[in-house]
Amino acid sequence: MKGITASAPGKVILFGEHAVVYGRPALAAPVFSVQATAYVEEALPNSGLLIHAADLDLNLSLADAVTHGPALAAQLALEHLGTPEPDVQITIRSTIPIAGGMGSGAAVSAALIRALCTYLGHSIGDEALSALVYEVEKFYHGMPSGIDNTVICYGRPVYYIKGREPQFLLVKHPFDLLIGDTGVATPTRITVGAVREAWQRAPQTYEALFDAIGAVVEKAQAAIERGEVALLGPLMNENHALLRELGVSSPELEQLVKVARTAGAAGAKLSGGGGGGNMIALVDPANVERVGHALRKAGAVRVLHTLIR
Ligand code: MEV
């Protein structure tokens, strides 16, 4: 049988991370310059389903579904199709930084499930795919809001509220972002867990911070849909200050955010779970080189340029 490849993009949270776990809205966009891919091909008879994570040189089978996300993704795909275990070899690869807040786990699951379903003769829709990836996300970090699987599976900018149908974000004027990687890998479940503990200790303080973040998100959505890009920089700075108050920034993130602003970014904030991982900076196209250079000089291990549209 012919081999099948599928891919899924990385993502950035534009506004609203963490507060989205507590029912406030958030905005996210796919990043197509980094991708996870899965290739499914026929394997020897009676070999069962084998997964090779090429970047990690890790081999998995369905028996690993209790400990490894990709094996769980494959198991969920087979359950969804009502198909017995096939003899296939699945090779997964990803250029999305691991534990960097760019959705690497969700993208690997999405690519794998899409490729496996297509190989087995069933094309899976975005909604069903997103629901399965959400189940794997729960394995990775306990109580995800569902924003990562949504933006990655639909491949479009979203306005998202937990538990509701996703709304697509209409970007009137595309805008340029730089994504700077601190190089400090921090799994989302760590910072999500830390925020939860802090919220349990001081619920009123944290609810007020989530409300403030939600209000920034509403303003940002309106600005993006009206094409008022100039409003977004200050809103990013405001969102970053609130995330710092939540306790999810880090010295490395602070340094990159500060350097980006000094070099001419209109605004900058951490993006995703925080504690390390990535930050984003809103830049005028004329400033992309200068801000990118400043970020690298300040220690960013990777700087990506993406157009949100
Ligand atoms: C992670 O990309 C975004 C968080 O808000 C977690 C979540 O929404 O599940 C930190």
Short mmCIF file of C-alpha atoms and ligand atoms in Angstrom, two decimals:
data_model
loop_
_atom_site.label_atom_id
_atom_site.label_comp_id
_atom_site.label_asym_id
_atom_site.label_seq_id
_atom_site.Cartn_x
_atom_site.Cartn_y
_atom_site.Cartn_z
CA MET A 1 0.00 0.00 0.00
CA LYS A 2 1.18 3.54 -0.76
CA GLY A 3 2.72 5.48 2.15
CA ILE A 4 0.86 8.54 3.48
CA THR A 5 2.31 11.75 4.92
CA ALA A 6 0.39 14.35 6.93
CA SER A 7 1.61 17.42 8.73
CA ALA A 8 0.43 19.93 11.32
CA PRO A 9 1.76 23.41 12.16
CA GLY A 10 3.10 24.84 15.39
CA LYS A 11 1.20 27.63 17.11
CA VAL A 12 1.56 30.80 19.12
CA ILE A 13 -0.81 32.11 21.73
CA LEU A 14 -1.25 35.78 20.82
CA PHE A 15 -3.17 36.80 23.93
CA GLY A 16 -4.81 35.14 26.93
CA GLU A 17 -2.72 32.09 27.89
CA HIS A 18 -3.38 30.64 31.35
CA ALA A 19 -6.54 32.71 31.87
CA VAL A 20 -8.06 30.57 29.07
CA VAL A 21 -7.77 27.53 31.36
CA TYR A 22 -10.19 29.39 33.70
CA GLY A 23 -12.83 30.16 31.10
CA ARG A 24 -11.56 33.49 29.78
CA PRO A 25 -11.08 34.01 26.02
CA ALA A 26 -7.73 33.71 24.25
CA LEU A 27 -6.36 34.28 20.74
CA ALA A 28 -3.97 31.93 18.96
CA ALA A 29 -2.57 31.49 15.46
CA PRO A 30 -0.88 28.63 13.58
CA VAL A 31 2.80 28.94 12.65
CA PHE A 32 3.46 27.08 9.42
CA SER A 33 7.22 27.64 9.32
CA VAL A 34 7.56 24.88 11.94
CA GLN A 35 5.77 21.57 11.43
CA ALA A 36 5.25 18.09 12.74
CA THR A 37 4.98 15.36 10.09
CA ALA A 38 3.94 11.73 10.23
CA TYR A 39 4.61 9.15 7.53
CA VAL A 40 2.64 5.88 7.60
CA GLU A 41 3.75 2.89 5.55
CA GLU A 42 3.10 -0.83 5.40
CA ALA A 43 5.12 -2.95 7.85
CA LEU A 44 5.88 -6.68 7.89
CA PRO A 45 2.92 -9.02 8.52
CA ASN A 46 2.14 -9.43 12.25
CA SER A 47 4.48 -6.60 13.25
CA GLY A 48 1.56 -4.54 14.61
CA LEU A 49 1.65 -0.76 14.79
CA LEU A 50 5.14 0.63 15.29
CA ILE A 51 6.06 4.28 15.82
CA HIS A 52 9.53 5.68 15.27
CA ALA A 53 10.08 9.17 16.70
CA ALA A 54 13.00 10.01 14.44
CA ASP A 55 14.21 13.15 16.26
CA LEU A 56 14.36 11.35 19.61
CA ASP A 57 15.42 7.97 18.16
CA LEU A 58 12.58 6.43 20.14
CA ASN A 59 10.58 3.35 19.13
CA LEU A 60 7.06 2.80 20.44
CA SER A 61 4.22 0.34 20.07
CA LEU A 62 0.56 0.53 21.14
CA ALA A 63 1.57 -0.97 24.50
CA ASP A 64 3.22 2.40 25.22
CA ALA A 65 -0.10 4.27 25.05
CA VAL A 66 -0.16 4.67 28.83
CA THR A 67 3.19 6.46 28.92
CA HIS A 68 3.77 8.11 25.51
CA GLY A 69 1.56 10.64 23.71
CA PRO A 70 2.18 9.43 20.13
CA ALA A 71 1.23 5.84 21.04
CA LEU A 72 -1.91 7.13 22.77
CA ALA A 73 -2.74 9.21 19.67
CA ALA A 74 -2.48 6.10 17.49
CA GLN A 75 -4.64 4.09 19.88
CA LEU A 76 -7.33 6.80 19.94
CA ALA A 77 -7.31 6.99 16.14
CA LEU A 78 -7.89 3.23 15.86
CA GLU A 79 -10.66 3.35 18.47
CA HIS A 80 -12.26 6.25 16.59
CA LEU A 81 -12.25 4.23 13.36
CA GLY A 82 -13.23 0.97 15.08
CA THR A 83 -10.31 -0.69 13.29
CA PRO A 84 -8.10 -3.50 14.65
CA GLU A 85 -4.38 -2.86 14.99
CA PRO A 86 -2.85 -2.74 11.48
CA ASP A 87 0.70 -3.72 10.51
CA VAL A 88 2.15 -0.27 9.92
CA GLN A 89 5.30 1.70 10.59
CA ILE A 90 4.71 5.37 11.50
CA THR A 91 7.66 7.76 11.41
CA ILE A 92 7.20 11.10 13.17
CA ARG A 93 9.42 14.16 12.88
CA SER A 94 9.04 17.69 14.14
CA THR A 95 10.79 21.03 13.75
CA ILE A 96 8.66 22.54 16.54
CA PRO A 97 10.70 23.19 19.70
CA ILE A 98 9.73 20.67 22.42
CA ALA A 99 8.28 22.19 25.62
CA GLY A 100 8.62 25.67 24.15
CA GLY A 101 4.96 26.69 24.22
CA MET A 102 4.53 26.17 20.46
CA GLY A 103 2.28 23.13 20.58
CA SER A 104 4.80 20.44 19.64
CA GLY A 105 2.88 17.63 21.39
CA ALA A 106 -0.47 18.61 19.86
CA ALA A 107 1.04 18.96 16.38
CA VAL A 108 2.70 15.53 16.52
CA SER A 109 -0.62 13.97 17.63
CA ALA A 110 -2.54 15.81 14.88
CA ALA A 111 -0.12 14.77 12.12
CA LEU A 112 -0.03 11.17 13.33
CA ILE A 113 -3.82 10.76 13.63
CA ARG A 114 -4.45 12.46 10.28
CA ALA A 115 -1.86 10.30 8.48
CA LEU A 116 -3.03 7.06 10.11
CA CYS A 117 -6.72 7.68 9.36
CA THR A 118 -5.95 8.61 5.74
CA TYR A 119 -3.74 5.52 5.34
CA LEU A 120 -6.60 3.37 6.63
CA GLY A 121 -8.96 4.91 4.07
CA HIS A 122 -10.84 7.42 6.26
CA SER A 123 -10.35 11.15 5.99
CA ILE A 124 -10.87 12.71 9.41
CA GLY A 125 -12.46 16.17 9.71
CA ASP A 126 -10.86 19.01 11.68
CA GLU A 127 -13.43 18.86 14.48
CA ALA A 128 -13.07 15.12 15.11
CA LEU A 129 -9.29 15.43 14.83
CA SER A 130 -9.23 18.26 17.37
CA ALA A 131 -11.35 16.22 19.81
CA LEU A 132 -8.92 13.27 19.63
CA VAL A 133 -5.85 15.50 20.00
CA TYR A 134 -7.51 17.09 23.03
CA GLU A 135 -7.60 13.65 24.69
CA VAL A 136 -3.85 13.30 24.14
CA GLU A 137 -3.30 16.85 25.44
CA LYS A 138 -4.97 15.81 28.69
CA PHE A 139 -2.30 13.14 29.00
CA TYR A 140 0.46 15.75 28.48
CA HIS A 141 -0.81 18.34 30.90
CA GLY A 142 -3.83 17.31 32.88
CA MET A 143 -6.28 20.13 32.28
CA PRO A 144 -5.66 21.83 28.96
CA SER A 145 -8.07 24.51 27.81
CA GLY A 146 -8.24 22.97 24.34
CA ILE A 147 -6.83 26.02 22.53
CA ASP A 148 -3.67 24.28 21.29
CA ASN A 149 -5.43 21.35 19.61
CA THR A 150 -8.02 23.74 18.15
CA VAL A 151 -5.63 26.17 16.47
CA ILE A 152 -3.34 23.37 15.27
CA CYS A 153 -6.08 21.09 13.88
CA TYR A 154 -8.06 23.86 12.15
CA GLY A 155 -4.86 25.64 11.02
CA ARG A 156 -6.48 29.07 11.36
CA PRO A 157 -6.25 31.97 13.85
CA VAL A 158 -8.87 31.47 16.56
CA TYR A 159 -10.76 33.32 19.28
CA TYR A 160 -11.25 30.57 21.81
CA ILE A 161 -13.26 30.03 24.97
CA LYS A 162 -12.95 26.66 26.71
CA GLY A 163 -15.88 24.35 26.04
CA ARG A 164 -17.35 26.47 23.21
CA GLU A 165 -17.24 26.07 19.46
CA PRO A 166 -14.09 27.84 18.22
CA GLN A 167 -14.61 31.14 16.48
CA PHE A 168 -12.20 32.02 13.68
CA LEU A 169 -10.38 35.30 14.02
CA LEU A 170 -10.67 37.58 11.01
CA VAL A 171 -7.34 39.32 10.60
CA LYS A 172 -8.10 42.51 8.66
CA HIS A 173 -4.46 43.62 8.28
CA PRO A 174 -1.80 40.90 8.50
CA PHE A 175 0.91 41.67 11.04
CA ASP A 176 4.50 40.50 11.57
CA LEU A 177 5.63 38.66 14.66
CA LEU A 178 9.05 37.50 15.74
CA ILE A 179 9.09 34.43 17.97
CA GLY A 180 12.15 34.30 20.22
CA ASP A 181 13.06 31.04 21.94
CA THR A 182 14.74 31.33 25.37
CA GLY A 183 16.06 27.78 24.91
CA VAL A 184 14.69 26.92 28.35
CA ALA A 185 12.33 23.97 27.85
CA THR A 186 9.44 24.13 30.32
CA PRO A 187 6.57 21.64 29.97
CA THR A 188 3.20 23.44 30.04
CA ARG A 189 1.92 21.20 32.84
CA ILE A 190 4.56 22.69 35.19
CA THR A 191 3.43 26.31 34.80
CA VAL A 192 -0.26 25.38 34.53
CA GLY A 193 0.13 23.42 37.79
CA ALA A 194 1.94 26.32 39.49
CA VAL A 195 -0.83 28.77 38.50
CA ARG A 196 -3.42 26.33 39.81
CA GLU A 197 -1.72 26.10 43.19
CA ALA A 198 -1.39 29.88 43.41
CA TRP A 199 -5.07 30.28 42.41
CA GLN A 200 -6.10 27.82 45.12
CA ARG A 201 -4.14 29.82 47.71
CA ALA A 202 -5.47 33.23 46.61
CA PRO A 203 -8.54 32.73 44.41
CA GLN A 204 -9.72 36.34 44.48
CA THR A 205 -6.37 37.76 43.39
CA TYR A 206 -6.05 35.24 40.58
CA GLU A 207 -9.64 35.57 39.38
CA ALA A 208 -9.06 39.34 39.14
CA LEU A 209 -5.89 38.76 37.10
CA PHE A 210 -7.75 36.36 34.78
CA ASP A 211 -10.50 38.95 34.33
CA ALA A 212 -7.92 41.61 33.49
CA ILE A 213 -6.32 39.27 30.93
CA GLY A 214 -9.76 38.49 29.47
CA ALA A 215 -10.40 42.22 29.03
CA VAL A 216 -7.09 42.63 27.15
CA VAL A 217 -8.05 39.71 24.89
CA GLU A 218 -11.41 41.30 24.00
CA LYS A 219 -9.65 44.56 23.06
CA ALA A 220 -7.05 42.67 21.03
CA GLN A 221 -9.72 40.72 19.16
CA ALA A 222 -11.51 43.94 18.23
CA ALA A 223 -8.24 45.57 17.14
CA ILE A 224 -7.26 42.58 14.97
CA GLU A 225 -10.68 42.37 13.34
CA ARG A 226 -10.72 46.12 12.64
CA GLY A 227 -7.15 46.16 11.36
CA GLU A 228 -5.99 48.49 14.16
CA VAL A 229 -2.55 46.91 14.41
CA ALA A 230 -1.10 49.94 16.25
CA LEU A 231 -3.23 49.04 19.28
CA LEU A 232 -1.78 45.55 19.56
CA GLY A 233 1.72 46.45 20.84
CA PRO A 234 0.54 48.17 24.03
CA LEU A 235 -1.99 45.36 24.57
CA MET A 236 0.80 42.79 24.34
CA ASN A 237 2.81 44.72 26.91
CA GLU A 238 -0.23 44.85 29.19
CA ASN A 239 -0.84 41.11 28.79
CA HIS A 240 2.82 40.39 29.56
CA ALA A 241 2.68 42.44 32.77
CA LEU A 242 -0.36 40.44 33.90
CA LEU A 243 1.38 37.14 33.07
CA ARG A 244 4.34 38.29 35.13
CA GLU A 245 1.94 38.88 38.02
CA LEU A 246 0.61 35.34 37.53
CA GLY A 247 4.19 34.20 38.11
CA VAL A 248 4.82 32.52 34.74
CA SER A 249 7.58 34.75 33.39
CA SER A 250 11.30 34.01 33.89
CA PRO A 251 14.55 36.03 33.82
CA GLU A 252 15.23 34.80 30.26
CA LEU A 253 11.76 35.81 29.05
CA GLU A 254 12.06 39.20 30.76
CA GLN A 255 15.38 39.78 29.05
CA LEU A 256 14.08 38.93 25.55
CA VAL A 257 10.89 40.96 26.03
CA LYS A 258 12.90 43.99 27.17
CA VAL A 259 15.47 43.72 24.39
CA ALA A 260 12.75 43.39 21.72
CA ARG A 261 11.00 46.54 22.93
CA THR A 262 14.26 48.48 23.14
CA ALA A 263 15.18 47.41 19.59
CA GLY A 264 11.92 48.84 18.27
CA ALA A 265 9.22 46.16 18.64
CA ALA A 266 5.79 47.76 19.11
CA GLY A 267 5.09 45.32 21.94
CA ALA A 268 6.27 41.98 23.31
CA LYS A 269 5.08 39.25 25.64
CA LEU A 270 5.74 35.68 26.63
CA SER A 271 3.68 33.18 24.63
CA GLY A 272 2.31 29.82 25.76
CA GLY A 273 2.95 28.25 29.13
CA GLY A 274 5.92 30.49 30.03
CA GLY A 275 8.55 29.69 32.65
CA GLY A 276 10.90 29.62 29.63
CA GLY A 277 9.88 28.67 26.11
CA ASN A 278 9.03 31.41 23.65
CA MET A 279 8.16 35.08 23.56
CA ILE A 280 6.59 37.03 20.72
CA ALA A 281 7.28 40.55 19.52
CA LEU A 282 5.12 42.67 17.22
CA VAL A 283 7.36 44.27 14.63
CA ASP A 284 7.02 46.62 11.73
CA PRO A 285 8.35 44.84 8.58
CA ALA A 286 11.15 47.44 8.43
CA ASN A 287 12.30 46.43 11.94
CA VAL A 288 12.32 42.65 11.54
CA GLU A 289 16.10 42.44 10.95
CA ARG A 290 17.02 44.79 13.78
CA VAL A 291 14.76 43.21 16.42
CA GLY A 292 15.70 39.67 15.29
CA HIS A 293 19.40 40.50 15.59
CA ALA A 294 18.89 42.04 19.05
CA LEU A 295 17.00 38.94 20.24
CA ARG A 296 19.75 36.60 19.05
CA LYS A 297 22.41 38.77 20.65
CA ALA A 298 20.45 38.66 23.93
CA GLY A 299 20.52 34.87 23.96
CA ALA A 300 17.52 33.69 21.89
CA VAL A 301 18.48 30.24 20.59
CA ARG A 302 16.11 30.60 17.65
CA VAL A 303 14.14 33.47 16.16
CA LEU A 304 11.27 32.77 13.78
CA HIS A 305 9.49 35.36 11.67
CA THR A 306 5.82 34.77 10.96
CA LEU A 307 3.01 36.74 9.37
CA ILE A 308 -0.32 36.48 11.17
CA ARG A 309 -3.13 36.55 8.63
C1 MEV B 1 -0.56 26.68 26.34
O1 MEV B 1 -0.30 26.86 24.97
C2 MEV B 1 -1.61 27.64 26.78
C3 MEV B 1 -2.01 27.54 28.26
O2 MEV B 1 -3.03 28.48 28.45
C4 MEV B 1 -2.50 26.15 28.62
C5 MEV B 1 -3.83 25.80 27.98
O3 MEV B 1 -4.55 26.67 27.52
O4 MEV B 1 -4.15 24.60 27.98
C6 MEV B 1 -0.86 27.88 29.18
#
